[in-house]
Coordinates of C-alpha atoms in Angstrom, one line a residue:
Chain A
Q27 CA 0.2 0.1 -0.1
K28 CA 1.3 3.3 -0.9
E29 CA 1.9 5.7 1.9
V30 CA -0.4 8.7 -0.2
E31 CA -3.2 7.3 -2.5
Q32 CA -4.2 10.0 -5.4
D33 CA -6.4 9.4 -8.4
P34 CA -4.4 10.7 -11.0
G35 CA -7.6 11.6 -13.0
P36 CA -7.8 12.8 -15.7
L37 CA -10.7 15.1 -14.3
S38 CA -12.5 17.3 -17.0
V39 CA -14.8 19.9 -15.8
P40 CA -16.6 23.1 -17.5
E41 CA -15.6 26.6 -16.3
G42 CA -17.4 27.8 -13.1
A43 CA -17.6 24.0 -11.8
I44 CA -16.6 23.0 -8.5
V45 CA -13.9 20.9 -8.1
S46 CA -13.0 18.3 -5.7
L47 CA -9.7 16.7 -5.3
N48 CA -8.9 14.3 -2.5
C49 CA -6.0 12.1 -1.1
T50 CA -6.2 9.5 1.3
Y51 CA -2.9 8.3 3.2
S52 CA -1.8 5.5 5.5
N53 CA 0.9 7.1 7.9
S54 CA -0.9 8.6 11.0
A55 CA 2.3 10.6 12.1
F56 CA 1.9 13.0 9.5
Q57 CA 0.9 16.4 10.8
Y58 CA 1.5 19.1 7.8
F59 CA -0.8 18.5 4.5
M60 CA 0.0 20.4 1.4
W61 CA -1.5 20.9 -1.9
Y62 CA 0.8 21.8 -4.9
R63 CA -0.1 22.9 -8.4
Q64 CA 2.3 21.9 -11.1
Y65 CA 1.9 23.4 -14.9
S66 CA 3.0 21.1 -17.5
R67 CA 6.8 21.2 -17.5
K68 CA 7.3 22.9 -14.6
G69 CA 8.0 22.5 -11.0
P70 CA 5.3 22.5 -8.4
E71 CA 4.5 25.7 -6.5
L72 CA 3.1 25.5 -3.1
L73 CA -0.9 26.6 -3.2
M74 CA -1.9 25.7 0.8
Y75 CA -0.8 24.0 4.1
T76 CA -2.8 23.0 6.8
Y77 CA -1.4 21.7 10.2
S78 CA -3.2 18.8 11.6
S79 CA -7.0 18.6 11.0
G80 CA -9.3 21.3 9.9
N81 CA -10.2 23.7 7.2
K82 CA -8.3 26.5 5.5
E83 CA -9.6 28.7 2.8
D84 CA -7.6 31.0 0.4
G85 CA -9.9 32.8 -2.2
R86 CA -11.4 30.0 -4.5
F87 CA -9.4 27.4 -2.6
T88 CA -10.6 25.3 0.4
A89 CA -8.2 22.5 2.0
Q90 CA -9.9 20.0 4.4
V91 CA -7.8 17.6 6.8
D92 CA -9.6 14.7 8.6
K93 CA -7.2 12.8 10.2
S94 CA -9.5 10.4 11.8
S95 CA -10.2 9.0 8.0
K96 CA -6.9 10.0 7.1
Y97 CA -8.3 11.9 4.3
I98 CA -7.7 15.5 2.9
S99 CA -9.2 17.4 0.1
L100 CA -8.8 20.4 -2.0
F101 CA -12.2 22.3 -3.1
I102 CA -11.7 24.9 -5.9
R103 CA -14.7 27.3 -6.7
D104 CA -15.6 28.9 -9.9
S105 CA -13.0 27.1 -11.5
Q106 CA -11.1 29.0 -14.5
P107 CA -9.2 27.5 -17.5
S108 CA -6.7 28.7 -15.6
D109 CA -6.7 26.3 -13.1
S110 CA -5.8 23.5 -15.5
A111 CA -2.9 22.0 -14.3
T112 CA -1.7 18.9 -12.3
Y113 CA -2.5 18.9 -8.5
L114 CA -0.4 17.0 -5.7
C115 CA -1.1 16.5 -2.5
A116 CA 1.9 16.1 -0.1
M117 CA 2.0 15.2 3.7
S118 CA 5.0 15.6 5.8
E119 CA 6.3 14.3 9.5
N120 CA 9.9 14.8 8.8
D121 CA 10.1 14.1 4.9
M122 CA 7.7 15.0 2.7
R123 CA 5.7 12.1 0.6
F124 CA 3.7 13.1 -2.2
G125 CA 0.6 11.8 -4.1
A126 CA 1.1 11.0 -7.8
G127 CA -1.0 14.1 -8.5
T128 CA -4.4 14.6 -10.5
R129 CA -4.5 16.3 -13.6
L130 CA -7.2 18.7 -14.1
T131 CA -8.6 20.5 -17.1
V132 CA -11.0 23.2 -16.9
K133 CA -12.7 23.9 -20.1
P134 CA -14.2 27.4 -21.2
Chain B
G10 CA 10.0 35.9 -3.1
A11 CA 11.5 32.7 -3.0
V12 CA 13.1 31.7 -6.5
V13 CA 14.8 28.3 -7.2
S14 CA 16.1 27.9 -10.8
Q15 CA 17.7 24.9 -12.5
H16 CA 19.8 24.5 -15.1
P17 CA 19.7 22.9 -17.7
S18 CA 16.1 22.8 -18.4
R19 CA 16.5 20.1 -21.0
V20 CA 19.4 18.0 -21.8
I21 CA 20.1 15.0 -24.1
C22 CA 23.0 12.6 -23.6
K23 CA 24.2 9.5 -24.8
S24 CA 24.1 6.3 -23.2
G25 CA 27.5 6.0 -20.8
T26 CA 27.9 9.9 -20.3
S27 CA 27.7 12.1 -17.3
V28 CA 25.4 14.8 -16.8
K29 CA 25.2 17.7 -14.1
I30 CA 22.3 19.5 -13.2
E31 CA 22.6 22.7 -11.0
C32 CA 19.6 23.8 -8.5
R33 CA 20.2 27.4 -7.1
S34 CA 18.3 29.3 -4.7
L35 CA 18.4 32.8 -5.9
D36 CA 17.0 35.0 -3.3
F37 CA 17.4 33.1 0.0
Q38 CA 19.9 30.4 1.3
A39 CA 19.0 27.0 1.6
T40 CA 21.1 24.9 4.2
T41 CA 19.1 21.9 2.6
M42 CA 17.9 21.2 -0.9
F43 CA 16.1 18.3 -2.1
W44 CA 16.4 16.2 -5.4
Y45 CA 13.5 14.8 -6.8
R46 CA 12.8 12.5 -9.7
Q47 CA 9.3 12.3 -11.4
F48 CA 8.3 9.9 -14.1
P49 CA 5.3 10.4 -16.5
K50 CA 2.2 10.3 -14.6
Q51 CA 3.8 9.2 -11.4
S52 CA 4.4 11.0 -8.2
L53 CA 7.5 13.2 -7.1
M54 CA 10.0 10.8 -5.7
L55 CA 12.6 11.8 -3.3
M56 CA 16.0 10.9 -4.3
A57 CA 18.1 12.4 -1.7
T58 CA 18.4 15.3 0.7
S59 CA 21.6 17.5 0.1
N60 CA 23.0 19.3 2.8
E61 CA 25.4 22.4 2.9
G62 CA 28.7 21.5 3.9
S63 CA 28.3 17.7 4.6
K64 CA 27.0 14.5 2.7
A65 CA 23.8 13.9 1.1
T66 CA 21.3 11.6 2.3
Y67 CA 20.2 9.3 -0.2
E68 CA 16.6 7.5 0.1
Q69 CA 16.4 3.4 -0.1
G70 CA 17.0 2.2 -3.5
V71 CA 18.9 5.3 -4.8
E72 CA 22.8 4.8 -5.7
K73 CA 24.7 7.3 -4.4
D74 CA 27.5 6.3 -6.6
K75 CA 25.5 6.8 -9.5
F76 CA 23.5 10.2 -8.3
L77 CA 26.2 12.3 -7.1
I78 CA 25.3 15.3 -5.0
N79 CA 27.6 18.4 -3.9
H80 CA 26.0 21.2 -2.0
A81 CA 28.8 23.5 -1.7
S82 CA 27.2 26.5 -0.7
L83 CA 24.0 28.1 0.7
T84 CA 22.9 28.7 -2.8
L85 CA 23.9 25.8 -5.1
S86 CA 23.4 22.1 -5.3
T87 CA 24.3 19.9 -8.0
L88 CA 23.4 16.3 -9.0
T89 CA 25.5 14.6 -11.3
V90 CA 24.5 11.5 -13.1
T91 CA 27.3 9.3 -14.1
S92 CA 27.2 6.7 -16.5
A93 CA 23.8 7.5 -17.7
H94 CA 21.2 4.9 -19.0
P95 CA 18.0 5.3 -20.9
E96 CA 16.3 4.3 -17.8
D97 CA 17.4 7.3 -16.0
S98 CA 15.7 9.3 -18.4
S99 CA 13.3 11.3 -16.4
F100 CA 12.3 15.2 -14.9
Y101 CA 14.7 16.0 -11.9
I102 CA 13.3 18.5 -9.7
C103 CA 15.0 20.4 -6.8
S104 CA 13.3 21.9 -4.2
A105 CA 14.5 23.9 -1.0
P106 CA 12.9 25.3 2.1
K107 CA 14.1 28.8 3.3
R108 CA 16.8 28.6 6.0
D109 CA 15.0 28.2 9.5
S110 CA 11.7 27.7 7.5
P111 CA 9.7 24.5 8.0
V112 CA 10.3 21.5 5.6
Y113 CA 6.8 21.6 4.3
E114 CA 7.5 25.6 3.0
Q115 CA 9.6 24.3 0.1
Y116 CA 10.1 26.1 -3.3
F117 CA 10.4 24.2 -6.4
G118 CA 12.9 24.5 -9.3
P119 CA 11.7 24.2 -12.8
G120 CA 12.9 21.1 -13.4
T121 CA 15.4 19.6 -16.0
R122 CA 14.1 17.0 -18.2
L123 CA 16.7 14.2 -19.0
T124 CA 16.7 12.3 -22.0
V125 CA 19.3 9.4 -22.5
T126 CA 19.7 8.2 -25.8

């Protein structure tokens, strides 16, 4: 079993839709949970991070962590074509472990 | 800002040759840098942790004699792929947290696509 599981997609939605991206994990020691966005042929960029359980909102993006279920989510409201990218979840205790990434396409 | 650059962005080399990839933190100091490898449609896989002034720490299964890492200054780490083979073809990405920042605040370089023919 992988430490971090993420559905690679691809996921295609119309512009304006709400997008839900998810990851599950097995290591209960993870304390920090991150979401990165990676455009094609570029390095990942940090979108949001959350410590322990709870929600965090930043503009159109909301990150949720449920440590009891070992489940994290990223919601994108009013999705835009510019949101089209691969989204990677990542978790950290000391080292970081990444999900495989979900490829998202937002169609105009 | 926090900018990490990599050079070259793309390299094609012949089997058996060595390739050096540079990772630089342009506007901050990084005592630690991380090297990742990413195969198509797969996750980032940590290869090694590069520590300024000391030996790198390699992940299990990564050959330290094949992937030579040098972190000679607080702004530069290099990865040398020695005796490259086609199976080494991949996207190599470095990242660095700012000095004294938590590890999850990593800033990634744009990556280097290596193709070994």
